[in-house]
C-alpha positions in Angstrom: 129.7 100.5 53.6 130.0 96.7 54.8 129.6 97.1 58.0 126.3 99.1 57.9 124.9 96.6 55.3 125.6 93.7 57.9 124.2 96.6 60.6 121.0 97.0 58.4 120.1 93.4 57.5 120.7 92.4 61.4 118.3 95.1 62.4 115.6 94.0 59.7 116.1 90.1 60.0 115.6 91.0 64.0 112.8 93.1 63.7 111.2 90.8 60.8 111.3 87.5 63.1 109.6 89.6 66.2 106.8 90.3 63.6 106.8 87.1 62.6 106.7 85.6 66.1 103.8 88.2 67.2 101.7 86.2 63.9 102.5 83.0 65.4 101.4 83.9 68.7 98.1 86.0 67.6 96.5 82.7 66.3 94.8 80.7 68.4 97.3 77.9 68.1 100.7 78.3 67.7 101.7 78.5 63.9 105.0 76.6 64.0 106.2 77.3 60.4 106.2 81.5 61.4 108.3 80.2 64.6 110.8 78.2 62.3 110.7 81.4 60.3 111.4 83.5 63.7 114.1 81.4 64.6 115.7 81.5 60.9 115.5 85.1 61.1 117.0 85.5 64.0 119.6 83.2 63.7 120.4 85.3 60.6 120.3 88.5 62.2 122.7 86.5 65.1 125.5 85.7 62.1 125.4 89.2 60.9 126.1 90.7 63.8 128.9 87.8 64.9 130.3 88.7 61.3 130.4 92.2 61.2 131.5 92.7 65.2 133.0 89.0 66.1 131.4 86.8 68.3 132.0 88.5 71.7 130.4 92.0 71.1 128.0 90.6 67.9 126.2 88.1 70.0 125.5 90.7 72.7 124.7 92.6 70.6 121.8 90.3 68.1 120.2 89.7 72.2 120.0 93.4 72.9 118.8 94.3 69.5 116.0 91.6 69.4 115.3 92.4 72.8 115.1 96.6 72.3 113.3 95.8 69.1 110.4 93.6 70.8 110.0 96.5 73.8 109.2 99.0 71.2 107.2 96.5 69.3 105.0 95.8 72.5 104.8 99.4 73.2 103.2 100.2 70.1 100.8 97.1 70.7 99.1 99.2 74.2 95.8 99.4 74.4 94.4 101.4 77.0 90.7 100.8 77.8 88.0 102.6 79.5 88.0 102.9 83.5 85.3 101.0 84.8 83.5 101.7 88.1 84.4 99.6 91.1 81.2 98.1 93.0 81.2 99.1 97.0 81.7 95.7 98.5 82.3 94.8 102.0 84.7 92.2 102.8 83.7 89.5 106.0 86.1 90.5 108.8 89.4 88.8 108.8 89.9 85.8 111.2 92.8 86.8 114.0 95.9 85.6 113.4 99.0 84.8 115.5 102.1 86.3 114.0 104.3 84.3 116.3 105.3 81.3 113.6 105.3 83.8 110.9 108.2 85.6 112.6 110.0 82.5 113.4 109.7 81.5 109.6 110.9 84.9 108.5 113.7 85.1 111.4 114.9 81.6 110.4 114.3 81.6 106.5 116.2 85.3 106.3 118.9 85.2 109.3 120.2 81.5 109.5 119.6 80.7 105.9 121.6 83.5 104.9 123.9 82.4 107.5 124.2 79.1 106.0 124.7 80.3 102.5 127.1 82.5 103.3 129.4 80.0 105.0 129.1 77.7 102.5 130.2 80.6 99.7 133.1 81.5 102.0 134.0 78.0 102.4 133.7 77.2 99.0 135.7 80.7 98.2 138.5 79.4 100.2 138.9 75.7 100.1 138.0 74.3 96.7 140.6 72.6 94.0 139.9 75.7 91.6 141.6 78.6 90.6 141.0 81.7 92.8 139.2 83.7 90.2 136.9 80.6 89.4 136.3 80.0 93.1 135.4 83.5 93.9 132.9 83.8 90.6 131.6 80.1 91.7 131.2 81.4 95.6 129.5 84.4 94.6 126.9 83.2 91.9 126.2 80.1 94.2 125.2 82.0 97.1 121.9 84.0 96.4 121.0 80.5 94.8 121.7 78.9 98.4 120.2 81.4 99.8 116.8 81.2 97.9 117.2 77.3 98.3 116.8 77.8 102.6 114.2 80.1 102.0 111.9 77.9 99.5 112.7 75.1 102.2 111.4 77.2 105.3 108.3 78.2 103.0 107.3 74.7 102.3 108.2 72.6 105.2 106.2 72.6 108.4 108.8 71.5 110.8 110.7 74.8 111.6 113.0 73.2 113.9 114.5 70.9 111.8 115.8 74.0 109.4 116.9 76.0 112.9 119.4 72.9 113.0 120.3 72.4 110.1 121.3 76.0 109.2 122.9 76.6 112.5 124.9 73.5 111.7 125.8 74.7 108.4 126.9 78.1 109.3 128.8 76.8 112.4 130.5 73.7 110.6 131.4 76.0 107.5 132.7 79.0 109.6 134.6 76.3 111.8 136.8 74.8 109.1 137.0 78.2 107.1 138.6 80.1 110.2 140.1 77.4 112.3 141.9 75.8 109.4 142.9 79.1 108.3 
C-alpha cells in the first residue's frame, strides 16, 4: 500500500507542476510564482520517487514520468487548422554555382575531421593516466564532440587549407605516437 501511495502522489505532483508550468507559459509574461510552484512540485514528485525506488532507479524514473506526462499533455493541446491554398508563384532563376569548394568543405570537414577526432579518442583511449574503463567512456563520449568541433570550424572559417593541415597533422601525429609507441 506504501509504495503505490508514493507511486500515486509522484504521478500527480508530476503531472500537477506540468499544468502548472503550461499556466506560466500561457501568459504573456512568465508567471514566476506558478514556476516556483512547478519546480516545488516536481522536486516533490523527484523525492517520492527517490523514496519509494532509491535514488538510482527513482530519479530515472521522476525524468521519465515528467517527461511521458508532458508528451501526452502536448498531445492533447493539437490543434489542427484548416488547409489554406498555396498562391502559384514563380521563383527568379537561381544564380550558377560552383560546387568545387563545397566539396572540398564537405571532403575536409567529414574525412579529415573525423580523422582527427578519431586519433585523438584512440590516443586518448590508450595513453591517458586513467583507469581503462574511464579512458574508454572518456575516448568515446569525447569523440563525436571532436568531431562536431572540426566540422563547426570548416563551416565557419574561410581558409580551408589551414584545417587540411591541421587535421592531417592531428590524425598523423596521434596515429604516430599511438602505433609507434605501442
Amino acid at each position: 500500500m506504501g509504495a503505490a501511495l508514493l507511486i500515486v502522489t509522484a504521478l500527480m505532483a508530476s503531472l500537477a507542476g506540468i499544468l502548472l508550468c503550461w499556466r506560466a507559459w500561457t501568459r504573456h509574461a512568465l508567471n514566476w510564482r506558478a514556476g516556483v510552484g512547478a519546480a516545488l512540485l516536481w522536486s516533490l514528485s523527484t523525492g517520492a520517487w527517490t523514496i519509494g525506488f532509491g535514488a538510482e532507479i527513482g530519479i530515472a524514473l521522476a525524468l521519465e514520468t515528467a517527461a511521458l506526462l508532458a508528451f501526452a499533455f502536448i498531445l492533447t493541446r493539437i490543434e489542427i487548422r484548416p488547409v489554406q491554398t498555396v498562391r502559384d508563384r514563380t521563383a527568379p532563376p537561381l544564380p550558377r554555382r560552383r560546387y568545387g569548394r563545397g566539396i572540398a568543405r564537405a571532403l575536409t570537414a567529414g574525412l579529415l575531421g573525423f580523422a582527427a577526432a578519431i586519433g585523438l579518442a584512440v590516443l586518448f583511449a590508450t595513453r591517458a593516466p586513467l583507469a581503462e574503463q574511464t579512458r574508454l567512456i572518456l575516448a568515446a563520449l569525447a569523440m563525436p564532440s571532436l568531431w562536431c568541433g572540426a566540422i563547426a570550424w570548416t563551416v565557419c572559417d574561410r581558409r580551408l587549407l589551414l584545417q587540411v593541415g591541421v587535421f592531417l597533422g592531428l590524425a598523423a601525429t596521434s596515429a604516430g605516437i599511438t602505433f609507434i609507441t605501442a
